mmCIF file of C-alpha atoms (C1' of nucleotides) in Angstrom:
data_model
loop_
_atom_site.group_PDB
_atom_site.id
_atom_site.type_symbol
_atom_site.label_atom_id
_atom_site.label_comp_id
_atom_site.label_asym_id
_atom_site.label_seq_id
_atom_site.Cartn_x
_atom_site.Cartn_y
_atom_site.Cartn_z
ATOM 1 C CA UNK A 1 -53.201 93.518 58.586
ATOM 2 C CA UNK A 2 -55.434 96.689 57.538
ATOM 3 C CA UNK A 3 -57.806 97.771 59.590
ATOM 4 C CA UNK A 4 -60.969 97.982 57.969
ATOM 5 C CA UNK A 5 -63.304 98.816 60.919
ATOM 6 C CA UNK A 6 -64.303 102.016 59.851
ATOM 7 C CA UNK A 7 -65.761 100.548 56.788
ATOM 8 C CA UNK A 8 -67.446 98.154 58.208
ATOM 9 C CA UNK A 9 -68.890 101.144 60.513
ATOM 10 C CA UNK A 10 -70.019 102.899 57.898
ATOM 11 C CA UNK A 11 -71.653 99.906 56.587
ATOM 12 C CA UNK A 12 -72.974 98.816 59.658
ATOM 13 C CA UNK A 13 -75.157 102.331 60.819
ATOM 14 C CA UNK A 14 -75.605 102.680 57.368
ATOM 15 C CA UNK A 15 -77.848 99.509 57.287
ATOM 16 C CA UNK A 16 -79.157 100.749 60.982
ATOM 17 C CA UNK A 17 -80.178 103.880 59.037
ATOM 18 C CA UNK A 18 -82.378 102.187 57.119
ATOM 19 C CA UNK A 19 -83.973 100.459 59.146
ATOM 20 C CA UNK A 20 -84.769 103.077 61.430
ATOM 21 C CA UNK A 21 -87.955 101.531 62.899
ATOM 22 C CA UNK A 22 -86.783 98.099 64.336
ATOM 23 C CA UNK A 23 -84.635 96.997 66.356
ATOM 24 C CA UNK A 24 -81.501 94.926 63.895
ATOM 25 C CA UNK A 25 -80.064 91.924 65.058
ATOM 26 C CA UNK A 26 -76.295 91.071 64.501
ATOM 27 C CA UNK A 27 -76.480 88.526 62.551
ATOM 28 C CA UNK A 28 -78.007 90.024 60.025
ATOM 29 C CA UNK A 29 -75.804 92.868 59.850
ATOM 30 C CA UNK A 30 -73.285 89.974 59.805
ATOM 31 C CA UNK A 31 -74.578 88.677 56.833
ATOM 32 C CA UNK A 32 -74.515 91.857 54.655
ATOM 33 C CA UNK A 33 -70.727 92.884 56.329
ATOM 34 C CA UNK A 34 -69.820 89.064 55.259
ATOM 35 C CA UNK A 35 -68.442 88.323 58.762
ATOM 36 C CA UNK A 36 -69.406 86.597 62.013
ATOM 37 C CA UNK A 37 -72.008 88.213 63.947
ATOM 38 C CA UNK A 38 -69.299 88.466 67.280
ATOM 39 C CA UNK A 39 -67.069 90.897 64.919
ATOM 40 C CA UNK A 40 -70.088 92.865 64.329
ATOM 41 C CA UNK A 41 -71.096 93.175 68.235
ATOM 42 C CA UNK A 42 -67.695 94.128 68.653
ATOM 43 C CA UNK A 43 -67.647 96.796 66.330
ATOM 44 C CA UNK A 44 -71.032 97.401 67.996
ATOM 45 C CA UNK A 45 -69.765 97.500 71.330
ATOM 46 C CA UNK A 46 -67.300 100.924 70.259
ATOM 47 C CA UNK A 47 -70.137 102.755 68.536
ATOM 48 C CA UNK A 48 -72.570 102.500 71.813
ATOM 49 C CA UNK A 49 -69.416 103.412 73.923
ATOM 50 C CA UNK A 50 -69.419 106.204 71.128
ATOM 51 C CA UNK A 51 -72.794 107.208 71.709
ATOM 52 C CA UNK A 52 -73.858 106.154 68.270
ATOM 53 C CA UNK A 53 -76.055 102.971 68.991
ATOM 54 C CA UNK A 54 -78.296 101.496 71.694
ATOM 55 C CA UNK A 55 -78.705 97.699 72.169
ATOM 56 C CA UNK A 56 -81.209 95.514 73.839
ATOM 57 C CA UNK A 57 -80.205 91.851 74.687
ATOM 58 C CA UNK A 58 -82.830 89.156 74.766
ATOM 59 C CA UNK A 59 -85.305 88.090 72.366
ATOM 60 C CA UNK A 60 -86.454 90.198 69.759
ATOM 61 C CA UNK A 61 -83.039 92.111 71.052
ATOM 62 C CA UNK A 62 -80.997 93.984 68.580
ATOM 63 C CA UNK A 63 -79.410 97.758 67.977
ATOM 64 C CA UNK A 64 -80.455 101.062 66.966
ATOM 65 C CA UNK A 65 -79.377 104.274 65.646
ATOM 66 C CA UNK A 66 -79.260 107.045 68.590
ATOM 67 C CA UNK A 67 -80.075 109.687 66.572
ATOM 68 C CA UNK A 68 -80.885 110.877 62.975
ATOM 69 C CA UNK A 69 -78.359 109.939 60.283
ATOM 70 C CA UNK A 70 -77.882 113.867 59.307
ATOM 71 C CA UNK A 71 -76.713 114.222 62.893
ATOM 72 C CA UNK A 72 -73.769 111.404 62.839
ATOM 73 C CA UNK A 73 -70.924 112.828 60.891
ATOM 74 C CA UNK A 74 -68.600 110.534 59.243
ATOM 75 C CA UNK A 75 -65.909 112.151 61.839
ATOM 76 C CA UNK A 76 -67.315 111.217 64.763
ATOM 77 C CA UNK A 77 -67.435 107.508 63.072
ATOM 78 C CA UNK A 78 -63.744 107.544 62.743
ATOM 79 C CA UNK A 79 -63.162 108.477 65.887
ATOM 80 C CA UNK A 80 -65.289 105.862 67.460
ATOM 81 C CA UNK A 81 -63.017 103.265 65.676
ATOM 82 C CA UNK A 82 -59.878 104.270 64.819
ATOM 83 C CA UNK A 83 -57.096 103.883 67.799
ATOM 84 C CA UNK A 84 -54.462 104.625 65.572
ATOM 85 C CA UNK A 85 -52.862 107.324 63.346
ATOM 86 C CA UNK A 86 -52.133 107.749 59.453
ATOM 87 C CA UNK A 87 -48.600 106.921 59.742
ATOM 88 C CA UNK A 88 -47.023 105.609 62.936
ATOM 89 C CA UNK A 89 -43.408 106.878 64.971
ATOM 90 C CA UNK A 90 -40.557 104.986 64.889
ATOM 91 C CA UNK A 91 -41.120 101.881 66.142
ATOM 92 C CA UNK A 92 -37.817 102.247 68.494
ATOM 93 C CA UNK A 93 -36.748 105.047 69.946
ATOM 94 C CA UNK A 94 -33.873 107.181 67.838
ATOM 95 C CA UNK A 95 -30.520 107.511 69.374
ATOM 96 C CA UNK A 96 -30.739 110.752 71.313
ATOM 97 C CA UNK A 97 -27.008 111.600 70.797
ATOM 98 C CA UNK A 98 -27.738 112.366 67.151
ATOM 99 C CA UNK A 99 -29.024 116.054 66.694
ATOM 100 C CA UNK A 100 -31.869 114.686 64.049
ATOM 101 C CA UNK A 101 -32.580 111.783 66.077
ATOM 102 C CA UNK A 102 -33.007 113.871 69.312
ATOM 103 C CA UNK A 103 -35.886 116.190 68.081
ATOM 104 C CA UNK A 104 -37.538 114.514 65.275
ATOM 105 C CA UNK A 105 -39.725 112.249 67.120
ATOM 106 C CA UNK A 106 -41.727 116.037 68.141
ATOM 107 C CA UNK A 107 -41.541 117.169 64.984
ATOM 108 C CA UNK A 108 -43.461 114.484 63.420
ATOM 109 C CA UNK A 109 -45.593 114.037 66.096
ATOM 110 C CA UNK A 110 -46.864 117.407 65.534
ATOM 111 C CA UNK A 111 -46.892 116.603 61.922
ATOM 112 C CA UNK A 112 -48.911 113.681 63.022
ATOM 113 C CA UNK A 113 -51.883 115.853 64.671
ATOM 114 C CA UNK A 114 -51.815 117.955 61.857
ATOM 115 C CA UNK A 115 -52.640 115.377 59.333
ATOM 116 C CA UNK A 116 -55.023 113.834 61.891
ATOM 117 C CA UNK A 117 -56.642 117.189 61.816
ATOM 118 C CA UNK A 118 -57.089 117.137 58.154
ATOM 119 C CA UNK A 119 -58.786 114.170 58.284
ATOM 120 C CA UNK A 120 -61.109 115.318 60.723
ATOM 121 C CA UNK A 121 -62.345 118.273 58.425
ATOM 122 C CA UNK A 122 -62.399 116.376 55.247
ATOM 123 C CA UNK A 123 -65.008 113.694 57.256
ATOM 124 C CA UNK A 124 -66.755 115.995 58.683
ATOM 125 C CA UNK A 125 -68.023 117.616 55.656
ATOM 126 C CA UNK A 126 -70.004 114.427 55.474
ATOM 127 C CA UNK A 127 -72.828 112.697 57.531
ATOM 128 C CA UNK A 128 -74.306 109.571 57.470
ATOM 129 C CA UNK A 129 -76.922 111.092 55.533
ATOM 130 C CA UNK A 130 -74.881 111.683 52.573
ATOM 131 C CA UNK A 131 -73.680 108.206 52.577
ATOM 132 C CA UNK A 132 -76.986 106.870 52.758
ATOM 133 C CA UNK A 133 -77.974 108.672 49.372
ATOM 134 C CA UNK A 134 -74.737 107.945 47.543
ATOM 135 C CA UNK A 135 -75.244 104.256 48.066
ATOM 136 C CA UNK A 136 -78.999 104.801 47.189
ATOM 137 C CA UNK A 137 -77.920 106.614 44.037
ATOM 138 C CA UNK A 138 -75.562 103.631 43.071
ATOM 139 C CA UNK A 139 -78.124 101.557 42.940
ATOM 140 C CA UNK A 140 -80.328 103.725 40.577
ATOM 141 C CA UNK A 141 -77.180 103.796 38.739
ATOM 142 C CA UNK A 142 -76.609 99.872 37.962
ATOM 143 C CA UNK A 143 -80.009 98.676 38.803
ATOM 144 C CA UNK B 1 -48.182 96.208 63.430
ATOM 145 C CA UNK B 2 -48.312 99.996 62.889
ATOM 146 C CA UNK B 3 -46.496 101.141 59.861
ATOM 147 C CA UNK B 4 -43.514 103.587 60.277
ATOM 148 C CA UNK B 5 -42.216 103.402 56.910
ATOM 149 C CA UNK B 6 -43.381 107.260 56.304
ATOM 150 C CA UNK B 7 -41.564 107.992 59.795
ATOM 151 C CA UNK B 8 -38.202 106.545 58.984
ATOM 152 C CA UNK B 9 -37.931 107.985 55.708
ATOM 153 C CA UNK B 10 -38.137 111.703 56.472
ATOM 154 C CA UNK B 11 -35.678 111.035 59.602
ATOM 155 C CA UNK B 12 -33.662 109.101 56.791
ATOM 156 C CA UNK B 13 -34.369 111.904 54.149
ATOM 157 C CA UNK B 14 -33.241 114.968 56.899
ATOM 158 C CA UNK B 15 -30.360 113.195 57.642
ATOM 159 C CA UNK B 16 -29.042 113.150 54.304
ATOM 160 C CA UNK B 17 -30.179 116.791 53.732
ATOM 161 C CA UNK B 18 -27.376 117.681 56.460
ATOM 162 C CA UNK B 19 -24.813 115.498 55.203
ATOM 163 C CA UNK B 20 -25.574 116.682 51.723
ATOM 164 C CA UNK B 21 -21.802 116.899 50.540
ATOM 165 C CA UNK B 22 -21.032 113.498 51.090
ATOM 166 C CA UNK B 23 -22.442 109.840 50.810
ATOM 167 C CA UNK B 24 -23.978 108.484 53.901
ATOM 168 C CA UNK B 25 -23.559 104.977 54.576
ATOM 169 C CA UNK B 26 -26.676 102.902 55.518
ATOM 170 C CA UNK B 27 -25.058 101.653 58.901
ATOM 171 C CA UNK B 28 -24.837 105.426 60.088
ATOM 172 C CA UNK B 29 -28.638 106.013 59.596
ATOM 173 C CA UNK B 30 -29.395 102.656 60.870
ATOM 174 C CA UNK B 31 -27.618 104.075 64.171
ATOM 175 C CA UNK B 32 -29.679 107.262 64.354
ATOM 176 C CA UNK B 33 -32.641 105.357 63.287
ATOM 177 C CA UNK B 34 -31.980 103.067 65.754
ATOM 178 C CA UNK B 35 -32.795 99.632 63.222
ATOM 179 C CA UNK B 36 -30.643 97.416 60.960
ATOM 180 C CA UNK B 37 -28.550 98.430 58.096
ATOM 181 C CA UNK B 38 -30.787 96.020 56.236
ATOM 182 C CA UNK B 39 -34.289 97.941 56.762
ATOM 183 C CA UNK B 40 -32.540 100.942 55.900
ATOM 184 C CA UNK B 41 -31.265 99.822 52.469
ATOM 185 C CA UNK B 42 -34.950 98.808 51.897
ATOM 186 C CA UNK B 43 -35.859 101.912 53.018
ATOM 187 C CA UNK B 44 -33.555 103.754 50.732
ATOM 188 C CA UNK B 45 -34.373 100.978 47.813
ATOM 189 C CA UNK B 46 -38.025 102.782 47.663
ATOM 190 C CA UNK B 47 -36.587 106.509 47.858
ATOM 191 C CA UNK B 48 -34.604 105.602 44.932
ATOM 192 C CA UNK B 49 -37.585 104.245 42.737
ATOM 193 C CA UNK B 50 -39.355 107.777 43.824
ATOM 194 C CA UNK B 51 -36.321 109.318 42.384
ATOM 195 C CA UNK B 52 -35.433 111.143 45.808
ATOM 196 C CA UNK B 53 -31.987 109.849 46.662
ATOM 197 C CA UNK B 54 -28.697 108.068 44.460
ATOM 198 C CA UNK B 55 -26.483 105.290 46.037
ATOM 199 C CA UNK B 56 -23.203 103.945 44.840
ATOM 200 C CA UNK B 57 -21.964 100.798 45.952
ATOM 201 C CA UNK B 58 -18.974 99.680 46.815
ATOM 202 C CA UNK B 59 -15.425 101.248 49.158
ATOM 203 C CA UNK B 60 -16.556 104.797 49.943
ATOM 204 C CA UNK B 61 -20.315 104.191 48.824
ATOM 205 C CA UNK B 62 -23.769 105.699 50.054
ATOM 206 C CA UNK B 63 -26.468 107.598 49.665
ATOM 207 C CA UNK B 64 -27.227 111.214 48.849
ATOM 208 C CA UNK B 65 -30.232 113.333 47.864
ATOM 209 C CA UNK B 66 -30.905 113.797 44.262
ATOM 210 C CA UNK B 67 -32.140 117.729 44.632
ATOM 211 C CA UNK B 68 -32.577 120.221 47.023
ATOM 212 C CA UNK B 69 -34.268 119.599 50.306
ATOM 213 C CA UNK B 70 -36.634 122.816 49.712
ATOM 214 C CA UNK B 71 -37.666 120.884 46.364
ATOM 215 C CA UNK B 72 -38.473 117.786 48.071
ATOM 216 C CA UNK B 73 -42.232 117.825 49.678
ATOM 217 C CA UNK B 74 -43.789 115.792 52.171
ATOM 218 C CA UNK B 75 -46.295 114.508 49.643
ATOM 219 C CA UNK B 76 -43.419 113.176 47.509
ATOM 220 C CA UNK B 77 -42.260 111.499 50.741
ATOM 221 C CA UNK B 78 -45.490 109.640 51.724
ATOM 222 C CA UNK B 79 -46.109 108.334 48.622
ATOM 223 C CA UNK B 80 -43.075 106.909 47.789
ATOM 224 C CA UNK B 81 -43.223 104.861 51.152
ATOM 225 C CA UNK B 82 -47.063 104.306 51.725
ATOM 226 C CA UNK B 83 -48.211 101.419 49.907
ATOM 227 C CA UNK B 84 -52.134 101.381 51.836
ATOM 228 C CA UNK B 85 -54.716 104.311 52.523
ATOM 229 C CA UNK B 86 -55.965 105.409 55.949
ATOM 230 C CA UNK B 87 -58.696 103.180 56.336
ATOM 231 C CA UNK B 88 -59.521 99.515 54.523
ATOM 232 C CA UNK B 89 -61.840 98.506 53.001
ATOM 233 C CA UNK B 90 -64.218 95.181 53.567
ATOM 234 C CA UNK B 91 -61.691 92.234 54.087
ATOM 235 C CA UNK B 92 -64.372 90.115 52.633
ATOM 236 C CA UNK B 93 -66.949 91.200 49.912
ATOM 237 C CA UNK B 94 -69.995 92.578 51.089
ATOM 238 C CA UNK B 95 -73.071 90.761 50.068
ATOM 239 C CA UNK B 96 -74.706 91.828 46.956
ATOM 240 C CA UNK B 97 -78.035 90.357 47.496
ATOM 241 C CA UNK B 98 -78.031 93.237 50.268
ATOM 242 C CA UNK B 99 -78.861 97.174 48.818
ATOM 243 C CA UNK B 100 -76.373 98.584 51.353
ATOM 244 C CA UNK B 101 -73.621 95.810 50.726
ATOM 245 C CA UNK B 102 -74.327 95.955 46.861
ATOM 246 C CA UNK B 103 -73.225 99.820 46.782
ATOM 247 C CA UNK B 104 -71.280 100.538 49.887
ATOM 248 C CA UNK B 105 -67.794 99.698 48.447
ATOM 249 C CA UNK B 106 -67.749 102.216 45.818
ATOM 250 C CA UNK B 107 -68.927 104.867 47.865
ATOM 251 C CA UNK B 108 -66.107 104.483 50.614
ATOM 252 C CA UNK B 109 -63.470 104.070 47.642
ATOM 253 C CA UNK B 110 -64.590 107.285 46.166
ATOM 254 C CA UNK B 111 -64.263 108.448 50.082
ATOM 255 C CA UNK B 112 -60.992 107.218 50.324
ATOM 256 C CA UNK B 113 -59.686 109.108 48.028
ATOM 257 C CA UNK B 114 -61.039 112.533 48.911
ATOM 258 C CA UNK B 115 -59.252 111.694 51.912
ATOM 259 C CA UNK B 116 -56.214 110.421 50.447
ATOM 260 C CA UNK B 117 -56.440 114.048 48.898
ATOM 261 C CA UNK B 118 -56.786 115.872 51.810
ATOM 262 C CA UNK B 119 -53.048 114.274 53.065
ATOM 263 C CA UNK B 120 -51.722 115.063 49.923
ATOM 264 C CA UNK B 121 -52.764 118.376 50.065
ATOM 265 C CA UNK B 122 -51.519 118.775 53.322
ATOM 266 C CA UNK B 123 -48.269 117.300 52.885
ATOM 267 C CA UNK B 124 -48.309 119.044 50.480
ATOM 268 C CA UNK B 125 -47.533 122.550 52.396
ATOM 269 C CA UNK B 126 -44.037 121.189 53.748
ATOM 270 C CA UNK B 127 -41.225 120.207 52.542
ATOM 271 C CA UNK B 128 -37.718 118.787 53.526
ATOM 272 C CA UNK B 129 -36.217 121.946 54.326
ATOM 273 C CA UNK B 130 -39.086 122.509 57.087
ATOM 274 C CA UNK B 131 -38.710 119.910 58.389
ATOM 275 C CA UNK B 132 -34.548 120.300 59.135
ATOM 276 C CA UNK B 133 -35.846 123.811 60.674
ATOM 277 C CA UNK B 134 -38.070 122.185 62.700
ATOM 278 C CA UNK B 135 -35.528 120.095 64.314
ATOM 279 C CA UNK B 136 -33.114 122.413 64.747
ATOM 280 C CA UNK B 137 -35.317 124.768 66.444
ATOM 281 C CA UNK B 138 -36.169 121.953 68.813
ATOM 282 C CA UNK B 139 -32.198 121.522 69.526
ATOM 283 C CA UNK B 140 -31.825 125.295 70.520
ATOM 284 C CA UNK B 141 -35.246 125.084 72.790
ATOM 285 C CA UNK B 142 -34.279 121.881 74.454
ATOM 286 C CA UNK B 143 -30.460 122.366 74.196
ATOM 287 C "C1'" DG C 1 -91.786 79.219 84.616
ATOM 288 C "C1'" DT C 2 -89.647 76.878 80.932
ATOM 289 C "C1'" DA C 3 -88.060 77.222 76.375
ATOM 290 C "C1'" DT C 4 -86.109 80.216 72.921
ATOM 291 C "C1'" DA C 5 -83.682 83.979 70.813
ATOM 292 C "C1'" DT C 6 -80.523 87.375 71.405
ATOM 293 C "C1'" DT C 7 -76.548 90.320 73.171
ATOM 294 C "C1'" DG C 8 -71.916 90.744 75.618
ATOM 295 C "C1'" DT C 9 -67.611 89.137 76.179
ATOM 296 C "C1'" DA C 10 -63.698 86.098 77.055
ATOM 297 C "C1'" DA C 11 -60.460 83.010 75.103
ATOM 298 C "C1'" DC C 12 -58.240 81.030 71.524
ATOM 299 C "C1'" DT C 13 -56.811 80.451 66.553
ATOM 300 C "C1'" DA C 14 -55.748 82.066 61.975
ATOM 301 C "C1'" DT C 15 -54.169 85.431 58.876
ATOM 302 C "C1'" DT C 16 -51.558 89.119 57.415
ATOM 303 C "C1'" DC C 17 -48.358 92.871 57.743
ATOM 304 C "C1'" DT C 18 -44.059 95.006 59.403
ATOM 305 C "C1'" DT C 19 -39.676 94.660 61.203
ATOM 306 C "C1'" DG C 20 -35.395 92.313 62.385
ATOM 307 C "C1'" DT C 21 -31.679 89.154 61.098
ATOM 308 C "C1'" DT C 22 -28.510 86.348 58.484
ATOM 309 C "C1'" DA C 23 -26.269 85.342 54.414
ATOM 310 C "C1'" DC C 24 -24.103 86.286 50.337
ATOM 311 C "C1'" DA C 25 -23.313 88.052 45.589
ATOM 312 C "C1'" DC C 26 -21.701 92.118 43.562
ATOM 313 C "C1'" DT C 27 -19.087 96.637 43.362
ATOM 314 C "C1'" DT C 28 -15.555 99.993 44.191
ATOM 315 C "C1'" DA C 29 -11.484 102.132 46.331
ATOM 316 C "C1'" DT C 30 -6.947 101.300 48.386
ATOM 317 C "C1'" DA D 1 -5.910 91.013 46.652
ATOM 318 C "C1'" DT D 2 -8.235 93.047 50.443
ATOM 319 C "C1'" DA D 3 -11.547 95.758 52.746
ATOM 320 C "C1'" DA D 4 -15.768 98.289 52.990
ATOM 321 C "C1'" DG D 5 -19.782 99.106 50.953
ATOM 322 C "C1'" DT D 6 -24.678 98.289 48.677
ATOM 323 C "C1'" DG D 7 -28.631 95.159 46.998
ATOM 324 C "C1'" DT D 8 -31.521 91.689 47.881
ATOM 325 C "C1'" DA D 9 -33.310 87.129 49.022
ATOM 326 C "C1'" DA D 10 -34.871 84.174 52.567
ATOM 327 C "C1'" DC D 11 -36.410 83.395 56.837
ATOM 328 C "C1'" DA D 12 -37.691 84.374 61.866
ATOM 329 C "C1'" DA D 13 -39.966 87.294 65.152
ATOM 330 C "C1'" DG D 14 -43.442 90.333 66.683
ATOM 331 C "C1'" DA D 15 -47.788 92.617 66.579
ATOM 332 C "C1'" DA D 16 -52.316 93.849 64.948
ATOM 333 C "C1'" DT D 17 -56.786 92.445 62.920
ATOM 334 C "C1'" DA D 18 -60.281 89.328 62.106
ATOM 335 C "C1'" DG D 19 -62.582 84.827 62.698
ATOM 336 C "C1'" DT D 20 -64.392 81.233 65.749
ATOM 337 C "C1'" DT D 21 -66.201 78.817 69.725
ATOM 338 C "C1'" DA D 22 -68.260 78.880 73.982
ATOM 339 C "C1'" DC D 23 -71.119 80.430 77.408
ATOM 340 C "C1'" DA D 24 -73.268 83.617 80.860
ATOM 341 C "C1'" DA D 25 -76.847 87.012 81.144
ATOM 342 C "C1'" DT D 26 -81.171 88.792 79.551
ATOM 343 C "C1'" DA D 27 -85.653 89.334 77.628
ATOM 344 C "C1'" DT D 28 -89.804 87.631 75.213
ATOM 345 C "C1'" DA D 29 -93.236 84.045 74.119
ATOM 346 C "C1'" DC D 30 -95.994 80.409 75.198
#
DNA sequence: GTATATTGTAACTATTCTTGTTACACTTAT
DNA sequence: ATAAGTGTAACAAGAATAGTTACAATATAC
């Protein structure tokens, strides 16, 4: 199944974002994400081990943004959610007494962190920020 | 489950590149590959619909490369295997009674495929025959 | 201090994707 | 004719993601 919790991380801070002032409950993030409010504290859970939220539990409980929205880069995001890689290595070993199957396990792993790396600079040329006004822009757009 | 489609094919693709003068059978990469004959010829099915390789059937059939491996790129490679992008998007539709939900698909689709460039372009900057150095240089180090 | 609203998390189910396997028709060389 | 291949369909197995239910812990309100 693909994994689409970096999407709904974007969407998530990017509702915290702008609602800077209060403190937002899950379920109403839920609502927007169209999902139960336990996937959202879930997702929640990573981005506060990521640094990028704080929570309060009781009534009138709810998260928050740790810092400004031009300070969270989109990288950082990723990273708080994605375990895994753009393409994965074989799924079984390859027979070591073949001379491709011996080293080519290395040789895409390094291929592996170089695409990672990639990714990393392409995301981080954007924060939160930037997100917030495209989506604000989109809805001058087909208001 | 993690998708290795992108992994098997340039083992798949190398070997062929150093068995160029003949036709490989698909139960001789299966053994390097260490998988079934069967995910193989699947394998080799969707190199063949990206033009990259030419089987014949039958006594004394196989597989070969259709050009040289220094005209083959990575790129080439990844998109004839890769059928999703790096992240997902919403499994369910965001609500559009919500500003953020209304707007925040098109925004990460448009981000998708900046990123989907950045791999490309990446990918880009290798091809086959870089790969077959690469793992030959790894036999002589750890030879 | 009791009731209420909320998070945190465990446990289980459902869904979906990838891989593995079996079976068999079709093709080509000997 | 026989043997050795590919191509592909159909199904089983395995693994990851998301959805759901349940409930303990916590914080406010009255």
């Amino acid at each position: 199944m693909a994994n689409s919790q970096f999407a709904m991380a974007v969407h998530v801070l990017t509702m915290l974002a702008d609602n800077c002032d209060e403190r937002v409950k899950s379920s109403y993030l839920a609502k927007s994400v169209n999902t139960n409010a336990v996937v959202i504290r879930r997702l929640l859970s990573d981005l506060h081990e990521a640094g990028l939220v704080v929570s309060r539990t009781g009534y009138s409980g709810g998260t928050c943004l740790t810092k400004d929205p031009e300070d969270i880069s989109l990288m950082e995001i990723y990273r708080a959610v994605s375990h895994g890689e753009v393409f994965s290595l074989h799924r079984q070993k390859p027979d070591k007494d073949c001379p491709v199957g011996k080293n080519i396990e290395s040789v895409l792993c390094n291929l592996q962190k170089e695409i990672d790396k990639a990714i990393d600079e392409r995301l981080g040329n954007y924060t939160l920020r930037d997100i917030i006004s495209m989506v604000r822009r989109g809805e001058e757009i087909f208001a």
